[in-house]
mmCIF file of C-alpha atoms in Angstrom:
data_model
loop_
_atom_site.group_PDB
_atom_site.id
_atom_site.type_symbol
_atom_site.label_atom_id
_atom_site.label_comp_id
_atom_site.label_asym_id
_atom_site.label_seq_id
_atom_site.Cartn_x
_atom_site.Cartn_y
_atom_site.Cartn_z
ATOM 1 C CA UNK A 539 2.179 11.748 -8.439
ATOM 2 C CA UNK A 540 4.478 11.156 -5.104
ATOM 3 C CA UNK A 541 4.972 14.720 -4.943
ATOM 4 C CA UNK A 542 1.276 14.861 -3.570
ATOM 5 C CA UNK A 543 2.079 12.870 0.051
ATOM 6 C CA UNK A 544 4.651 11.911 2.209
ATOM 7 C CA UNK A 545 5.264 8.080 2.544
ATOM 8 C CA UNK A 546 5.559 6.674 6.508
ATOM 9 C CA UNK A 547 8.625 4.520 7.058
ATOM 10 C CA UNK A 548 7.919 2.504 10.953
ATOM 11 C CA UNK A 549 10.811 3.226 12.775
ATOM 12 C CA UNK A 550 11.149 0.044 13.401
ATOM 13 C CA UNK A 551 11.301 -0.968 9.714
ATOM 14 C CA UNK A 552 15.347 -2.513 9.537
ATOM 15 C CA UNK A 553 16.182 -2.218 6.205
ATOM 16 C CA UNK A 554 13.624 0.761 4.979
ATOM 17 C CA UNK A 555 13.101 1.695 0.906
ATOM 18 C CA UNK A 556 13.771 4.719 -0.091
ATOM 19 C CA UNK A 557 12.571 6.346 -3.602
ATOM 20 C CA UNK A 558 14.007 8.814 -5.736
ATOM 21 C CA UNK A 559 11.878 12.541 -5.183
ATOM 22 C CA UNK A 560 9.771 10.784 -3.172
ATOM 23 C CA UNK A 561 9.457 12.239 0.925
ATOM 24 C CA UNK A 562 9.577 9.714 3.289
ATOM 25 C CA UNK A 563 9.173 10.086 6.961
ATOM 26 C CA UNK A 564 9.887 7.502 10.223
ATOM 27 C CA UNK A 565 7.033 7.118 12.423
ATOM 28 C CA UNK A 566 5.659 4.227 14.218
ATOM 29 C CA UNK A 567 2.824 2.831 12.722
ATOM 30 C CA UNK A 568 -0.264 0.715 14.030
ATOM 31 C CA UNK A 569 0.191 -1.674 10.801
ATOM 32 C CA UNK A 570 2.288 -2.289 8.334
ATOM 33 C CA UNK A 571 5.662 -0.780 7.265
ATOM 34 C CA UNK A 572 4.781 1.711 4.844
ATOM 35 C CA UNK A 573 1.933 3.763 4.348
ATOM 36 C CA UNK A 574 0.791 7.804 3.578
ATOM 37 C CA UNK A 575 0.655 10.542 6.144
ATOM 38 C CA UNK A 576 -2.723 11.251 6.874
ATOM 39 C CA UNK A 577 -4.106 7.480 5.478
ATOM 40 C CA UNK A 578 -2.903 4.977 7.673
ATOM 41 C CA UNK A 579 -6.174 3.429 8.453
ATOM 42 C CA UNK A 580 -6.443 3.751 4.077
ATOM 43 C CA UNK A 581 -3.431 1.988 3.253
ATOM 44 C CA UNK A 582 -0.384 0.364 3.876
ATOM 45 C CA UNK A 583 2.703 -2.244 3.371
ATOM 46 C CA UNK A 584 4.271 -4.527 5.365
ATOM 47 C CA UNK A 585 7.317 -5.912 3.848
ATOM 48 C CA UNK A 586 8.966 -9.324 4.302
ATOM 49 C CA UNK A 587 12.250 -10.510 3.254
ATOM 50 C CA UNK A 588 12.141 -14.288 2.243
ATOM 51 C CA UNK A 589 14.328 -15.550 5.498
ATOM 52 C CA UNK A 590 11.658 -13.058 6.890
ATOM 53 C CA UNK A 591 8.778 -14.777 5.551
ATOM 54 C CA UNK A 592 10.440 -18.035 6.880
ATOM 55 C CA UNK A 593 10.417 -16.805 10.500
ATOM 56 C CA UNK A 594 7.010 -16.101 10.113
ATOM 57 C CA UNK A 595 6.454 -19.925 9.802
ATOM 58 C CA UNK A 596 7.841 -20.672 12.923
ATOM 59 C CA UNK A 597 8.995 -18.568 15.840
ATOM 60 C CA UNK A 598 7.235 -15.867 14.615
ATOM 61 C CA UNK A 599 4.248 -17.091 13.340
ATOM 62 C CA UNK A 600 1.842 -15.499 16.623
ATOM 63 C CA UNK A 601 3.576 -12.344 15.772
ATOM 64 C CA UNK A 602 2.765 -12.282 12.309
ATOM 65 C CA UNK A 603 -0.905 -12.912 12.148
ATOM 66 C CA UNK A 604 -1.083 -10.298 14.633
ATOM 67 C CA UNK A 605 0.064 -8.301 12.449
ATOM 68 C CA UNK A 606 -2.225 -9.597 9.614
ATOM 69 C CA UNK A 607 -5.081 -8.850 12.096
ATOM 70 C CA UNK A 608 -3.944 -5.067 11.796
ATOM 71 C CA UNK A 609 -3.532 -5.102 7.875
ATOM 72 C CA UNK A 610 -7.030 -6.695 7.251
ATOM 73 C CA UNK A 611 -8.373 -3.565 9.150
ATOM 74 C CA UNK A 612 -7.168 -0.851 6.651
ATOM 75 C CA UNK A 613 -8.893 -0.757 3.202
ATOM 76 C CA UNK A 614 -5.897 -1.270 1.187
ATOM 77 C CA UNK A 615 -3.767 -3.531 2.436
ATOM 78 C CA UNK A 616 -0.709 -5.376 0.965
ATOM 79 C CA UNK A 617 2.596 -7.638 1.700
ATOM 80 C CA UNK A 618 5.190 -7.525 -0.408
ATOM 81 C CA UNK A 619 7.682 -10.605 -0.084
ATOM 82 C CA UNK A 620 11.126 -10.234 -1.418
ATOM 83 C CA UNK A 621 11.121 -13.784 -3.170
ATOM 84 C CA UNK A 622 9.905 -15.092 -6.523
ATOM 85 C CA UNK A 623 7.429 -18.736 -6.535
ATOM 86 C CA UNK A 624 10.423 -20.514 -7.515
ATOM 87 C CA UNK A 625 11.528 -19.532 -4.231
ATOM 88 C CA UNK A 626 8.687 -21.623 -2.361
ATOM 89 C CA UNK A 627 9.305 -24.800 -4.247
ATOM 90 C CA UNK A 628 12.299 -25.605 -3.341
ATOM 91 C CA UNK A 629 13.800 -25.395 0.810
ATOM 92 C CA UNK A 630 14.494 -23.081 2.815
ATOM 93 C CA UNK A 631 18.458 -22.439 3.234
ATOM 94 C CA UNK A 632 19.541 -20.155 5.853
ATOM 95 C CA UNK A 633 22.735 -19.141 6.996
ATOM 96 C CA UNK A 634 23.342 -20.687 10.764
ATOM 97 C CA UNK A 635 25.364 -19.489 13.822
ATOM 98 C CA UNK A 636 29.284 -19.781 12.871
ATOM 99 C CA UNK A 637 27.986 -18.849 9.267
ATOM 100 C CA UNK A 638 27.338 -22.580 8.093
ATOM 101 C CA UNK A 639 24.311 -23.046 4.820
ATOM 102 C CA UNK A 640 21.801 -24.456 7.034
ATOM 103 C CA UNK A 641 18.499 -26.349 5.130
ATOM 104 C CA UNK A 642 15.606 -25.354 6.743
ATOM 105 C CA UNK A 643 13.668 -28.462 8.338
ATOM 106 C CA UNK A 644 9.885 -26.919 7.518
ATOM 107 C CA UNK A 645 9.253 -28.506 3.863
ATOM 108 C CA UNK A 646 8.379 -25.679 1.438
ATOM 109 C CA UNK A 647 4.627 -27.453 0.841
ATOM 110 C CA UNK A 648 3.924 -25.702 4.634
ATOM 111 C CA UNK A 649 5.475 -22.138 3.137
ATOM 112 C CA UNK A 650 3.505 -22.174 0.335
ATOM 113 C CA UNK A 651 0.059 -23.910 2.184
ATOM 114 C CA UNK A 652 0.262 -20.994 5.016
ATOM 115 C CA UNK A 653 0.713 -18.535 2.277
ATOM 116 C CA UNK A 654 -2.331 -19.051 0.456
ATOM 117 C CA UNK A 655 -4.079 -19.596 3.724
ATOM 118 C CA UNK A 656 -2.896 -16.287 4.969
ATOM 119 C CA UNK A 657 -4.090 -14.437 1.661
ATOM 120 C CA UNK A 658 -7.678 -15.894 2.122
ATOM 121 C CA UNK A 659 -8.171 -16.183 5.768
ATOM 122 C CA UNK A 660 -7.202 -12.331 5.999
ATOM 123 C CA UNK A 661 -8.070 -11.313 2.372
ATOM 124 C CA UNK A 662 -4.772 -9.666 1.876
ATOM 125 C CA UNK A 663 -2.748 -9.538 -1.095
ATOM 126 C CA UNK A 664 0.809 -10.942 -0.927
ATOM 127 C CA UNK A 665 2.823 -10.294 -3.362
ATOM 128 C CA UNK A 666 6.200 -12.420 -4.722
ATOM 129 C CA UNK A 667 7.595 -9.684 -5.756
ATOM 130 C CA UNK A 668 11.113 -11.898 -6.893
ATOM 131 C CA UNK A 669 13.865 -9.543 -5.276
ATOM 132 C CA UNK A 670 14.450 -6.218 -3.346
ATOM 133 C CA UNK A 671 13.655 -3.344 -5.999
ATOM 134 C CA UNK A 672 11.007 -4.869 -7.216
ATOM 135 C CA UNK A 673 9.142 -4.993 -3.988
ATOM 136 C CA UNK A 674 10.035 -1.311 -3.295
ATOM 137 C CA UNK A 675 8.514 -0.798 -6.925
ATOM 138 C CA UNK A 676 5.280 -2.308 -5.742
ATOM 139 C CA UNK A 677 5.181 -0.780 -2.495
ATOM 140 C CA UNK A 678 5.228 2.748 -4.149
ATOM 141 C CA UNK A 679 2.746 1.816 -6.694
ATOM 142 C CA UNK A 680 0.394 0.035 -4.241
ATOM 143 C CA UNK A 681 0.623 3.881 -2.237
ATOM 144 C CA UNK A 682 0.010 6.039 -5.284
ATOM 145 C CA UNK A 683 -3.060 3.820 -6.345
ATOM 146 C CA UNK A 684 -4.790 3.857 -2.999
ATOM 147 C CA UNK A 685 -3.617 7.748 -3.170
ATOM 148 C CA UNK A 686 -5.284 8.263 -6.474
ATOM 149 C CA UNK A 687 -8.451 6.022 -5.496
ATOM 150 C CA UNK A 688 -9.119 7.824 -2.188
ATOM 151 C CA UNK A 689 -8.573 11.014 -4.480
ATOM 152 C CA UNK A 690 -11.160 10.101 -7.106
ATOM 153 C CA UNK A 691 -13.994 8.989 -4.276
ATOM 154 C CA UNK A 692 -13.360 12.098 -2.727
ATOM 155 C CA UNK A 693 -14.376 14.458 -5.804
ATOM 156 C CA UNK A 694 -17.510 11.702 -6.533
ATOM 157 C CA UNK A 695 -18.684 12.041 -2.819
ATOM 158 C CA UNK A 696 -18.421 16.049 -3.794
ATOM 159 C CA UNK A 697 -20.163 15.556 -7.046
ATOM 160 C CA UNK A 698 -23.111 13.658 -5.525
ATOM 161 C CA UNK A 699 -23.476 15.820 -2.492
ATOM 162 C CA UNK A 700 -23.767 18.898 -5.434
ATOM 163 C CA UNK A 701 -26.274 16.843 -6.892
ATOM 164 C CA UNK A 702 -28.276 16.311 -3.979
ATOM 165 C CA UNK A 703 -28.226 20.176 -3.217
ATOM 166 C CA UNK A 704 -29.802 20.824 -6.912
ATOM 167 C CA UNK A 705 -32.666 18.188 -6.453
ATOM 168 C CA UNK A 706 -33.677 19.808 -2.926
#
């Protein structure tokens, strides 16, 4: 079904999927890091990597539910997170300046609290996706079903507009 739209890459997307046959092109989008040409206010992706997701908790935290502001906007929105549950139960280690295993001092109870919080204060999917190529699985997937679901309201908005034509 990709063969039917080109997927949006934001240029500013650092480590961008890329799918086999599928069409991708960079642009800089309003929200998210993936969506369709032609449906960005429809649907899109932003994608976090765990040490991402992490950043999010702190530094960037302002800057993220900004960004969640945007997603909750378009009608199908998602976040994929390159990390299993597993992942969330246990801390946080990071690799620090001079390349030193550093353990992360926010406990993983305030990761896991702010992502349910995030998920029902914006009503946004996240999913732990576990690694990588899984969350570039479910980012495709997540674009063809919106792509198919705007498809199939677009020929019942036809049928019923036929319909109403017939009665009048």
């Amino acid at each position: 079904m990709t063969e039917h739209f080109t997927v949006l890459v934001d240029t500013r997307e650092g480590l961008p999927y890329s799918w086999e046959g599928v069409t991708c092109q960079a642009a800089t989008l309003e929200a998210g890091d993936y969506s369709i040409i032609g449906m960005e206010p429809v649907v899109c992706v932003e994608r976090k990597s765990f040490a991402d997701f992490y950043g999010c908790l702190t530094s960037g935290r302002e800057r993220f539910e900004n960004s969640l502001h945007r997603l909750a906007a378009v009608r199908y929105p998602l976040v994929v997170i390159e990390a299993a549950m597993s992942d969330f139960l246990k801390p946080f280690i990071y690799v620090a300046a001079g390349g030193r295993p550093t353990r992360s001092r926010l406990p993983p109870r305030v990761a896991q609290g702010s992502l349910l919080s995030w998920q029902s204060r914006f009503r946004i999917p996240m999913l732990l996706c576990g690694e990588r190529n899984a969350a570039a699985r479910m980012t495709l997937q997540h674009l063809e079903m919106a792509w198919r679901l705007e498809r199939e309201d677009e020929r019942q908005i036809r049928r019923e507009r036929r319909e109403t034509v017939r009665e009048s």
